[in-house]
Amino acid sequence: RQPPGTRPLGERLCSAEEATAGSGTYTRHGFVFSSLAGCLEKRSEDSGPPVVSVVRDAESQLLPDVGAVVTCKVCSINSRFAKVHILYVGSTPLKSAFRGTIRREDIRATEKDKVEVYKSFRPGDIVLAKVISLGDAQSNYLLSTAENELGVVVARSEAGVQMVPISWCEMQCPRTHTKDFRKVARVQPQFLQT
């Protein structure tokens, strides 16, 4: 949980006419956005518009919570599950990566018995998932990609090119046109991380 007044990464703070972008912010398309998660500070200058900046709260180490949507990278797969490293909670980068597991039965909502892990994820894929139970020192966070919005968002082909989703279960390499099976996320715009 973030302390009150905390701004998530990439939040639109104000128009560039109202204020100047200070540290922890950037200007794009006439608006000031936060470039990190933290507390908003507005400082008035004698002449000209005030300066807005976002200061990271050093104390708060964000932890994945049940129900949180996380961005993770697939490390390894076997027939029963995919092992991942959790990199972001929402749009906030984690200071240290947490380990997670996506079990075969949590990959999709329908026909769970027909799911094959290697047709859903490959090592190196970037995946959006939801935390369904918390880990402890010994075990990993359990994650699910059973909703349409969850699943693979970035995958590279054998040729090393970022693949394009062509359906909910396939991605294609734009260079070689080879198709690969994936559990593809129907990405909501707020989760697109450039």
CSV table of C-alpha atoms in Angstrom, one decimal:
chain,number,residue,atom,x,y,z
A,1,ARG,CA,0.0,0.0,0.0
A,2,GLN,CA,1.2,3.4,-0.9
A,3,PRO,CA,1.1,6.3,1.6
A,4,PRO,CA,-1.5,9.0,0.9
A,5,GLY,CA,-0.3,11.6,-1.5
A,6,THR,CA,1.9,9.2,-3.3
A,7,ARG,CA,1.9,9.5,-7.1
A,8,PRO,CA,2.2,6.4,-9.2
A,9,LEU,CA,4.9,6.3,-11.9
A,10,GLY,CA,3.7,7.9,-15.2
A,11,GLU,CA,0.7,9.8,-13.6
A,12,ARG,CA,-0.3,13.0,-15.4
A,13,LEU,CA,0.2,15.7,-12.8
A,14,CYS,CA,-0.8,18.9,-14.5
A,15,SER,CA,-0.6,20.8,-17.8
A,16,ALA,CA,2.9,22.2,-18.7
A,17,GLU,CA,1.3,25.7,-18.7
A,18,GLU,CA,0.4,25.5,-15.0
A,19,ALA,CA,3.8,24.4,-13.8
A,20,THR,CA,7.4,23.6,-14.8
A,21,ALA,CA,8.7,20.0,-14.6
A,22,GLY,CA,11.1,19.6,-11.7
A,23,SER,CA,13.0,16.5,-10.6
A,24,GLY,CA,11.2,13.2,-10.8
A,25,THR,CA,8.9,14.5,-13.6
A,26,TYR,CA,9.0,15.0,-17.4
A,27,THR,CA,7.0,16.9,-19.9
A,28,ARG,CA,5.2,15.2,-22.8
A,29,HIS,CA,2.4,16.4,-25.1
A,30,GLY,CA,1.9,19.6,-23.1
A,31,PHE,CA,1.5,17.8,-19.7
A,32,VAL,CA,3.8,17.1,-16.8
A,33,PHE,CA,4.1,13.4,-15.8
A,34,SER,CA,5.7,11.7,-12.8
A,35,SER,CA,8.8,9.7,-13.8
A,36,LEU,CA,8.9,7.8,-10.5
A,37,ALA,CA,6.5,6.8,-7.7
A,38,GLY,CA,6.6,9.2,-4.8
A,39,CYS,CA,5.2,12.3,-3.1
A,40,LEU,CA,4.2,15.4,-5.1
A,41,GLU,CA,5.9,18.6,-4.2
A,42,LYS,CA,5.0,22.0,-5.6
A,43,ARG,CA,7.4,24.9,-5.1
A,44,SER,CA,6.5,28.4,-6.1
A,45,GLU,CA,9.1,30.6,-7.9
A,46,ASP,CA,9.0,34.4,-7.5
A,47,SER,CA,8.6,34.8,-11.3
A,48,GLY,CA,6.9,32.3,-13.6
A,49,PRO,CA,4.9,29.2,-12.9
A,50,PRO,CA,5.6,26.9,-9.9
A,51,VAL,CA,7.9,23.9,-10.1
A,52,VAL,CA,6.4,20.4,-9.5
A,53,SER,CA,8.6,17.6,-8.5
A,54,VAL,CA,8.1,14.0,-7.3
A,55,VAL,CA,10.2,12.7,-4.4
A,56,ARG,CA,10.6,9.0,-3.8
A,57,ASP,CA,9.7,7.9,-0.4
A,58,ALA,CA,12.9,6.0,0.7
A,59,GLU,CA,11.1,4.2,3.6
A,60,SER,CA,8.3,2.6,1.7
A,61,GLN,CA,9.3,-0.8,0.2
A,62,LEU,CA,6.3,-1.8,-1.8
A,63,LEU,CA,5.3,-5.4,-1.4
A,64,PRO,CA,3.1,-7.4,-3.8
A,65,ASP,CA,-0.3,-7.8,-2.1
A,66,VAL,CA,-3.1,-10.3,-2.9
A,67,GLY,CA,-5.1,-8.9,-5.8
A,68,ALA,CA,-2.3,-6.7,-7.0
A,69,VAL,CA,-1.5,-6.7,-10.7
A,70,VAL,CA,2.2,-7.3,-11.2
A,71,THR,CA,4.6,-7.2,-14.1
A,72,CYS,CA,7.0,-10.1,-14.1
A,73,LYS,CA,9.6,-11.8,-16.3
A,74,VAL,CA,9.5,-15.6,-16.9
A,75,CYS,CA,12.8,-17.3,-15.7
A,76,SER,CA,12.0,-20.9,-16.3
A,77,ILE,CA,9.1,-23.2,-17.2
A,78,ASN,CA,8.3,-26.9,-16.8
A,79,SER,CA,5.1,-28.9,-17.4
A,80,ARG,CA,3.5,-27.8,-14.2
A,81,PHE,CA,4.3,-24.2,-13.7
A,82,ALA,CA,6.3,-21.1,-14.8
A,83,LYS,CA,8.8,-19.5,-12.4
A,84,VAL,CA,9.0,-15.7,-12.7
A,85,HIS,CA,10.6,-12.7,-11.1
A,86,ILE,CA,8.2,-9.9,-10.1
A,87,LEU,CA,9.6,-6.6,-11.3
A,88,TYR,CA,6.7,-4.1,-10.9
A,89,VAL,CA,3.6,-3.8,-8.6
A,90,GLY,CA,1.1,-1.9,-10.7
A,91,SER,CA,3.5,0.6,-12.3
A,92,THR,CA,5.9,0.9,-9.4
A,93,PRO,CA,9.3,-0.8,-9.9
A,94,LEU,CA,10.4,-3.0,-7.0
A,95,LYS,CA,13.8,-2.3,-5.4
A,96,SER,CA,14.4,-6.1,-5.2
A,97,ALA,CA,12.8,-8.7,-7.4
A,98,PHE,CA,10.4,-11.2,-5.7
A,99,ARG,CA,10.0,-14.7,-7.0
A,100,GLY,CA,6.6,-15.9,-8.2
A,101,THR,CA,5.0,-19.1,-9.6
A,102,ILE,CA,2.2,-19.3,-12.2
A,103,ARG,CA,0.8,-22.8,-11.9
A,104,ARG,CA,-0.6,-24.6,-14.9
A,105,GLU,CA,-4.2,-24.4,-13.5
A,106,ASP,CA,-3.9,-20.6,-12.9
A,107,ILE,CA,-2.8,-19.8,-16.5
A,108,ARG,CA,-6.3,-19.4,-17.9
A,109,ALA,CA,-9.9,-19.4,-16.8
A,110,THR,CA,-11.3,-22.0,-19.2
A,111,GLU,CA,-10.3,-25.6,-20.2
A,112,LYS,CA,-7.7,-25.6,-17.4
A,113,ASP,CA,-7.0,-29.3,-17.9
A,114,LYS,CA,-5.9,-28.6,-21.6
A,115,VAL,CA,-3.4,-25.9,-20.7
A,116,GLU,CA,0.2,-26.5,-21.6
A,117,VAL,CA,2.8,-24.2,-19.9
A,118,TYR,CA,5.2,-24.1,-22.9
A,119,LYS,CA,2.3,-23.0,-25.2
A,120,SER,CA,1.6,-20.1,-22.7
A,121,PHE,CA,4.9,-18.7,-21.7
A,122,ARG,CA,8.6,-18.9,-22.6
A,123,PRO,CA,11.6,-17.8,-20.6
A,124,GLY,CA,12.3,-14.0,-21.1
A,125,ASP,CA,8.6,-13.2,-21.6
A,126,ILE,CA,7.2,-10.2,-19.8
A,127,VAL,CA,3.9,-11.1,-18.2
A,128,LEU,CA,1.1,-9.3,-16.4
A,129,ALA,CA,-0.3,-11.4,-13.6
A,130,LYS,CA,-2.4,-11.1,-10.5
A,131,VAL,CA,-1.2,-12.1,-7.0
A,132,ILE,CA,-3.5,-14.8,-5.6
A,133,SER,CA,-1.5,-15.8,-2.5
A,134,LEU,CA,1.5,-14.4,-0.6
A,135,GLY,CA,4.9,-16.0,-0.5
A,136,ASP,CA,7.1,-16.4,2.5
A,137,ALA,CA,10.8,-17.0,2.9
A,138,GLN,CA,10.6,-20.5,1.6
A,139,SER,CA,8.0,-20.3,-1.1
A,140,ASN,CA,7.1,-18.0,-3.9
A,141,TYR,CA,4.1,-15.7,-4.6
A,142,LEU,CA,1.4,-17.6,-6.4
A,143,LEU,CA,0.2,-15.7,-9.5
A,144,SER,CA,-2.6,-16.1,-11.9
A,145,THR,CA,-3.1,-15.0,-15.6
A,146,ALA,CA,-6.7,-16.3,-15.8
A,147,GLU,CA,-8.3,-12.9,-16.8
A,148,ASN,CA,-8.3,-11.6,-20.4
A,149,GLU,CA,-6.2,-8.6,-19.4
A,150,LEU,CA,-3.5,-10.8,-18.0
A,151,GLY,CA,-0.8,-12.8,-19.7
A,152,VAL,CA,2.1,-12.2,-22.0
A,153,VAL,CA,2.6,-8.5,-23.0
A,154,VAL,CA,6.1,-8.7,-24.5
A,155,ALA,CA,7.8,-11.7,-26.1
A,156,ARG,CA,10.7,-12.0,-28.4
A,157,SER,CA,10.9,-14.4,-31.3
A,158,GLU,CA,13.8,-16.8,-32.1
A,159,ALA,CA,15.1,-14.0,-34.4
A,160,GLY,CA,15.2,-11.6,-31.3
A,161,VAL,CA,12.4,-9.4,-32.6
A,162,GLN,CA,9.5,-8.3,-30.4
A,163,MET,CA,6.5,-10.3,-31.5
A,164,VAL,CA,3.0,-9.0,-32.3
A,165,PRO,CA,-0.1,-10.5,-30.8
A,166,ILE,CA,-2.4,-11.9,-33.5
A,167,SER,CA,-5.0,-13.6,-31.2
A,168,TRP,CA,-5.4,-14.4,-27.5
A,169,CYS,CA,-3.3,-17.5,-27.9
A,170,GLU,CA,-0.7,-16.6,-30.6
A,171,MET,CA,2.0,-14.1,-31.4
A,172,GLN,CA,3.9,-13.6,-34.6
A,173,CYS,CA,7.4,-12.5,-35.5
A,174,PRO,CA,7.1,-9.4,-37.8
A,175,ARG,CA,10.4,-10.4,-39.4
A,176,THR,CA,10.1,-14.1,-40.1
A,177,HIS,CA,6.3,-14.3,-39.8
A,178,THR,CA,6.6,-17.5,-37.7
A,179,LYS,CA,3.9,-17.9,-35.1
A,180,ASP,CA,4.3,-19.0,-31.5
A,181,PHE,CA,1.7,-20.0,-28.9
A,182,ARG,CA,1.3,-17.7,-25.9
A,183,LYS,CA,-1.3,-16.8,-23.3
A,184,VAL,CA,-1.6,-13.3,-24.7
A,185,ALA,CA,-2.8,-10.4,-22.5
A,186,ARG,CA,-5.5,-8.0,-23.8
A,187,VAL,CA,-3.5,-5.1,-22.5
A,188,GLN,CA,-5.2,-2.2,-20.8
A,189,PRO,CA,-3.5,1.1,-21.8
A,190,GLN,CA,-2.5,2.0,-18.2
A,191,PHE,CA,-0.2,-1.1,-18.0
A,192,LEU,CA,1.7,-0.4,-21.2
A,193,GLN,CA,5.3,0.2,-20.2
A,194,THR,CA,7.4,1.7,-23.0
